[in-house]
């Protein structure tokens, strides 16, 4: 858990150009867009069973509830910033310094995830977009955590407006996968070259399955640090440079298709916590570079007669 504090400190020290805001807690109504009321109530009032707490991986506490709500709230705020932004202009890129709780299902938590922040934020952005524009907002989830996004896949299983793409360790947790719209299983020990080749092929498939008339209007990118070769739980062998190139390719592809993106940190369990924080920080640096390119393109469009 200390990686979140260390990441925030690293951002303050090394990326003062970022505008950092305090996360607001998600409300019961917002959570209910992706979660069953009984689960929300059980978490809020401390009625989770011992078995449910074991599946999540930590005990219930008021602090846990507050953190879970704010983790969702931060992704909501980032989504609004990416999609709308100041002066009714999309920022194009925004991030949650935590988030990526993709193992949470509609009816339960799992794998250190209580509520599914991406699922809640996606549904809320769709509702707000329709209210303001009377149009459908299609959403793309790019999940590059080393573990499959089973909770997200289950929540959106029958929802054609949200495309879920997960590239993960095939033999890693969860051992019973839920089918995403696009799943890519990687072998243990997969390194930079094979990983990036699989990513390129997968992104090509994503665009093939989204003709211009069905282009996503918003993307969520789960930029897990756990594919790193030093991760205790990852079982893949990506280097720091390989992960930075992963991020660059994702941001470049989304920017090319003019899709605003919300970045969430997802997993990271390095033997050396500083190494995990360094991966997350570099993701944010890549995100900032993509934001600069996005803002520059918007400025150029405004100047074009």
Coordinates of C-alpha atoms in Angstrom, one line a residue:
X1 CA 0.0 0.0 0.0
X2 CA 2.9 2.4 0.6
X3 CA 3.6 2.6 -3.1
X4 CA 0.7 5.1 -3.5
X5 CA 2.2 7.5 -1.0
X6 CA 5.6 7.1 -2.6
X7 CA 4.2 7.7 -6.0
X8 CA 2.5 10.9 -4.9
X9 CA 5.7 12.1 -3.3
X10 CA 7.6 11.3 -6.5
X11 CA 5.1 13.2 -8.6
X12 CA 5.4 16.2 -6.3
X13 CA 9.2 16.1 -6.5
X14 CA 9.7 15.2 -10.1
X15 CA 6.6 16.3 -12.0
X16 CA 5.6 19.7 -10.5
X17 CA 3.9 20.5 -13.9
X18 CA 1.1 18.1 -13.1
X19 CA -2.1 19.5 -11.6
X20 CA -2.9 17.2 -8.7
X21 CA -6.4 17.3 -7.0
X22 CA -7.7 15.5 -4.0
X23 CA -10.0 12.5 -4.8
X24 CA -13.6 12.8 -3.8
X25 CA -15.4 9.7 -2.5
X26 CA -17.8 8.0 -4.9
X27 CA -21.4 8.1 -3.8
X28 CA -23.7 5.0 -3.4
X29 CA -25.6 6.1 -6.5
X30 CA -22.4 6.3 -8.5
X31 CA -21.3 2.9 -7.3
X32 CA -24.7 1.4 -8.1
X33 CA -24.0 2.0 -11.8
X34 CA -21.8 -1.0 -11.8
X35 CA -22.4 -2.7 -8.4
X36 CA -25.3 -4.5 -6.8
X37 CA -26.9 -2.5 -3.9
X38 CA -26.4 -5.4 -1.5
X39 CA -22.6 -5.3 -2.1
X40 CA -22.4 -1.6 -1.7
X41 CA -24.4 -1.7 1.6
X42 CA -22.3 -4.6 2.9
X43 CA -19.1 -2.7 2.3
X44 CA -20.4 0.6 3.6
X45 CA -21.8 -0.8 6.9
X46 CA -19.2 -3.5 7.6
X47 CA -21.4 -6.5 6.9
X48 CA -19.0 -8.3 4.6
X49 CA -18.4 -11.9 5.7
X50 CA -15.1 -13.4 6.6
X51 CA -15.1 -15.3 3.3
X52 CA -15.7 -12.1 1.3
X53 CA -12.9 -10.4 3.2
X54 CA -10.5 -13.3 2.4
X55 CA -11.4 -13.0 -1.3
X56 CA -10.6 -9.3 -1.3
X57 CA -7.4 -9.9 0.6
X58 CA -7.7 -7.5 3.6
X59 CA -10.1 -7.0 6.5
X60 CA -13.0 -4.5 6.6
X61 CA -12.4 -1.1 8.2
X62 CA -13.8 2.4 7.9
X63 CA -10.5 3.5 6.4
X64 CA -10.8 0.7 3.8
X65 CA -14.2 1.9 2.8
X66 CA -13.1 5.5 2.5
X67 CA -10.1 4.5 0.4
X68 CA -12.2 2.3 -1.9
X69 CA -14.7 5.1 -2.5
X70 CA -12.0 7.7 -3.2
X71 CA -10.2 5.3 -5.6
X72 CA -13.4 5.2 -7.6
X73 CA -13.9 8.9 -7.2
X74 CA -10.5 9.7 -8.5
X75 CA -11.1 7.8 -11.7
X76 CA -14.4 9.6 -12.1
X77 CA -12.7 12.9 -11.8
X78 CA -9.9 11.9 -14.2
X79 CA -12.6 10.8 -16.7
X80 CA -14.4 14.1 -16.5
X81 CA -11.1 15.9 -17.0
X82 CA -10.0 13.8 -20.0
X83 CA -13.4 14.0 -21.7
X84 CA -14.6 17.5 -20.8
X85 CA -11.9 19.6 -19.1
X86 CA -11.7 23.3 -18.5
X87 CA -13.6 25.7 -20.9
X88 CA -15.5 22.7 -22.3
X89 CA -12.4 21.4 -23.9
X90 CA -11.2 17.8 -23.4
X91 CA -7.9 17.6 -21.6
X92 CA -7.4 14.4 -23.6
X93 CA -5.3 12.7 -21.0
X94 CA -5.8 12.5 -17.2
X95 CA -4.8 10.0 -14.5
X96 CA -5.6 8.5 -11.2
X97 CA -2.5 7.9 -9.0
X98 CA -4.2 4.7 -7.8
X99 CA -7.2 2.8 -9.3
X100 CA -7.3 -0.1 -11.7
X101 CA -9.3 -2.3 -9.4
X102 CA -10.3 -4.7 -12.2
X103 CA -11.0 -7.8 -10.1
X104 CA -14.1 -6.4 -8.4
X105 CA -17.3 -7.8 -9.7
X106 CA -20.8 -6.3 -9.6
X107 CA -21.6 -8.4 -6.5
X108 CA -18.3 -8.9 -4.8
X109 CA -14.7 -7.8 -4.4
X110 CA -11.7 -9.9 -5.1
X111 CA -7.9 -9.7 -5.5
X112 CA -7.3 -6.5 -3.5
X113 CA -10.2 -4.8 -5.3
X114 CA -13.4 -3.7 -3.5
X115 CA -15.2 -1.6 -6.1
X116 CA -14.4 -1.5 -9.9
X117 CA -13.4 2.1 -10.5
X118 CA -13.2 1.8 -14.3
X119 CA -16.6 0.2 -14.6
X120 CA -18.3 2.8 -12.4
X121 CA -16.5 5.7 -14.2
X122 CA -17.3 4.3 -17.7
X123 CA -21.0 3.9 -16.9
X124 CA -21.2 7.4 -15.3
X125 CA -19.4 9.0 -18.3
X126 CA -21.8 7.3 -20.7
X127 CA -24.8 8.7 -18.7
X128 CA -23.4 12.2 -18.5
X129 CA -22.4 12.2 -22.1
X130 CA -25.9 11.1 -23.2
X131 CA -27.5 13.7 -21.0
X132 CA -25.4 16.6 -22.4
X133 CA -25.1 15.4 -26.0
X134 CA -27.9 13.0 -26.6
X135 CA -25.4 10.6 -28.1
X136 CA -23.9 7.2 -27.3
X137 CA -20.5 7.2 -25.8
X138 CA -18.6 4.1 -26.7
X139 CA -15.8 3.1 -24.2
X140 CA -12.6 1.1 -24.7
X141 CA -10.8 -0.5 -21.8
X142 CA -7.1 -1.3 -22.4
X143 CA -6.0 -3.5 -19.5
X144 CA -2.3 -4.2 -19.5
X145 CA -2.0 -5.3 -15.9
X146 CA -0.3 -8.7 -15.7
X147 CA -3.5 -10.2 -14.3
X148 CA -6.6 -10.6 -16.4
X149 CA -9.4 -8.0 -15.8
X150 CA -12.0 -10.6 -14.9
X151 CA -14.3 -8.3 -12.9
X152 CA -14.4 -5.7 -15.7
X153 CA -15.0 -8.4 -18.3
X154 CA -17.9 -9.8 -16.3
X155 CA -19.6 -6.5 -15.6
X156 CA -19.5 -5.6 -19.4
X157 CA -20.1 -9.1 -20.7
X158 CA -23.4 -8.2 -22.4
X159 CA -22.7 -4.5 -23.1
X160 CA -21.7 -3.8 -26.7
X161 CA -21.0 -0.2 -25.9
X162 CA -17.9 -1.1 -23.9
X163 CA -15.0 -3.0 -25.5
X164 CA -12.7 -4.8 -23.0
X165 CA -9.2 -5.7 -24.0
X166 CA -6.9 -7.5 -21.6
X167 CA -3.4 -8.7 -22.2
X168 CA -2.0 -10.7 -19.3
X169 CA -0.1 -13.7 -18.0
X170 CA -2.0 -16.8 -19.1
X171 CA -1.0 -18.8 -16.1
X172 CA -1.4 -16.1 -13.5
X173 CA -4.3 -15.0 -11.3
X174 CA -7.2 -15.2 -11.8
X175 CA -7.0 -18.9 -12.7
X176 CA -10.6 -18.8 -13.9
X177 CA -10.7 -16.1 -16.5
X178 CA -13.8 -14.2 -17.5
X179 CA -14.0 -13.7 -21.3
X180 CA -13.2 -10.1 -22.4
X181 CA -14.0 -8.9 -25.9
X182 CA -10.3 -9.5 -26.6
X183 CA -8.1 -11.6 -24.4
X184 CA -4.4 -12.2 -25.0
X185 CA -2.7 -14.8 -22.8
X186 CA 1.1 -14.5 -22.5
X187 CA 3.5 -17.2 -21.4
X188 CA 5.6 -17.0 -18.3
X189 CA 8.9 -15.3 -19.0
X190 CA 7.6 -13.2 -21.9
X191 CA 10.1 -10.4 -22.6
X192 CA 10.1 -7.0 -24.3
X193 CA 10.1 -8.0 -27.9
X194 CA 7.4 -10.7 -27.8
X195 CA 5.3 -8.5 -25.5
X196 CA 5.4 -5.5 -27.8
X197 CA 4.8 -7.6 -30.9
X198 CA 1.7 -9.0 -29.2
X199 CA 0.6 -5.5 -28.2
X200 CA 0.9 -4.2 -31.7
X201 CA -1.1 -7.1 -33.1
X202 CA -3.8 -6.7 -30.4
X203 CA -4.2 -2.9 -31.0
X204 CA -4.5 -3.6 -34.7
X205 CA -7.4 -6.0 -33.9
X206 CA -9.0 -3.4 -31.7
X207 CA -9.1 -0.8 -34.5
X208 CA -10.3 -3.4 -37.0
X209 CA -13.2 -4.1 -34.8
X210 CA -14.0 -0.4 -34.4
X211 CA -14.9 1.1 -37.8
X212 CA -15.2 4.9 -37.9
X213 CA -18.9 4.8 -37.1
X214 CA -18.2 2.9 -33.9
X215 CA -15.1 4.6 -32.7
X216 CA -14.7 4.8 -28.9
X217 CA -15.1 8.2 -27.4
X218 CA -13.2 7.4 -24.2
X219 CA -10.5 4.9 -23.2
X220 CA -9.4 3.7 -19.8
X221 CA -5.8 2.4 -19.7
X222 CA -4.8 0.1 -16.8
X223 CA -1.0 0.6 -16.9
X224 CA 0.0 -2.1 -14.4
X225 CA 3.7 -2.1 -13.3
X226 CA 3.5 -5.8 -12.6
X227 CA 4.7 -7.1 -16.0
X228 CA 8.1 -5.8 -14.9
X229 CA 10.8 -8.4 -14.5
X230 CA 11.3 -7.5 -10.8
X231 CA 7.7 -8.0 -9.8
X232 CA 7.0 -10.7 -7.2
X233 CA 3.7 -11.7 -8.7
X234 CA 4.1 -10.9 -12.4
X235 CA 6.0 -13.9 -13.9
X236 CA 6.8 -11.8 -17.0
X237 CA 10.2 -10.3 -17.9
X238 CA 9.6 -6.8 -19.2
X239 CA 12.4 -4.2 -18.6
X240 CA 11.9 -0.6 -17.6
X241 CA 12.5 0.4 -21.2
X242 CA 10.0 -2.2 -22.4
X243 CA 7.3 -0.9 -20.2
X244 CA 8.0 2.7 -21.2
X245 CA 7.7 1.6 -24.8
X246 CA 4.4 -0.2 -24.0
X247 CA 3.0 3.0 -22.6
X248 CA 4.3 5.1 -25.5
X249 CA 2.6 2.8 -28.1
X250 CA -0.7 2.8 -26.2
X251 CA -0.8 6.6 -25.9
X252 CA 0.3 7.1 -29.5
X253 CA -2.4 4.8 -30.8
X254 CA -5.1 6.5 -28.7
X255 CA -3.9 10.0 -29.7
X256 CA -3.8 9.0 -33.4
X257 CA -7.5 8.0 -33.1
X258 CA -8.3 11.1 -31.1
X259 CA -9.6 9.1 -28.1
X260 CA -9.3 10.8 -24.7
X261 CA -7.7 8.4 -22.1
X262 CA -7.9 7.9 -18.4
X263 CA -4.8 6.3 -17.0
X264 CA -5.0 4.2 -13.8
X265 CA -2.0 2.6 -12.1
X266 CA -3.4 -0.9 -11.4
X267 CA -1.0 -3.5 -10.0
X268 CA 2.7 -3.5 -9.0
X269 CA 4.3 -5.7 -6.4
X270 CA 8.0 -5.3 -7.0
X271 CA 10.6 -6.9 -4.8
X272 CA 12.0 -3.4 -4.7
X273 CA 9.2 -1.0 -4.1
X274 CA 11.2 1.9 -5.6
X275 CA 11.4 0.0 -8.8
X276 CA 7.6 -0.3 -8.9
X277 CA 7.1 3.4 -8.2
X278 CA 9.6 4.2 -11.0
X279 CA 7.5 2.2 -13.5
X280 CA 4.4 4.1 -12.4
X281 CA 6.1 7.4 -12.5
X282 CA 7.4 6.8 -16.0
X283 CA 3.9 5.9 -17.1
X284 CA 2.8 9.3 -15.9
X285 CA 5.7 11.0 -17.7
X286 CA 4.6 9.2 -20.9
X287 CA 1.0 10.4 -20.2
X288 CA 2.2 14.0 -19.8
X289 CA 4.1 13.9 -23.1
X290 CA 0.9 12.5 -24.8
X291 CA -1.1 15.3 -23.2
X292 CA 1.3 17.9 -24.5
X293 CA 1.0 16.4 -28.0
X294 CA -2.9 16.4 -27.6
X295 CA -3.0 20.0 -26.5
X296 CA -0.7 21.0 -29.3
X297 CA -2.9 19.4 -31.9
X298 CA -6.0 21.1 -30.4
X299 CA -4.2 24.5 -30.5
X300 CA -3.2 23.9 -34.2
X301 CA -6.8 23.1 -35.1
X302 CA -8.0 26.3 -33.5
X303 CA -5.4 28.3 -35.5
X304 CA -6.3 26.7 -38.8
X305 CA -8.7 28.9 -40.8

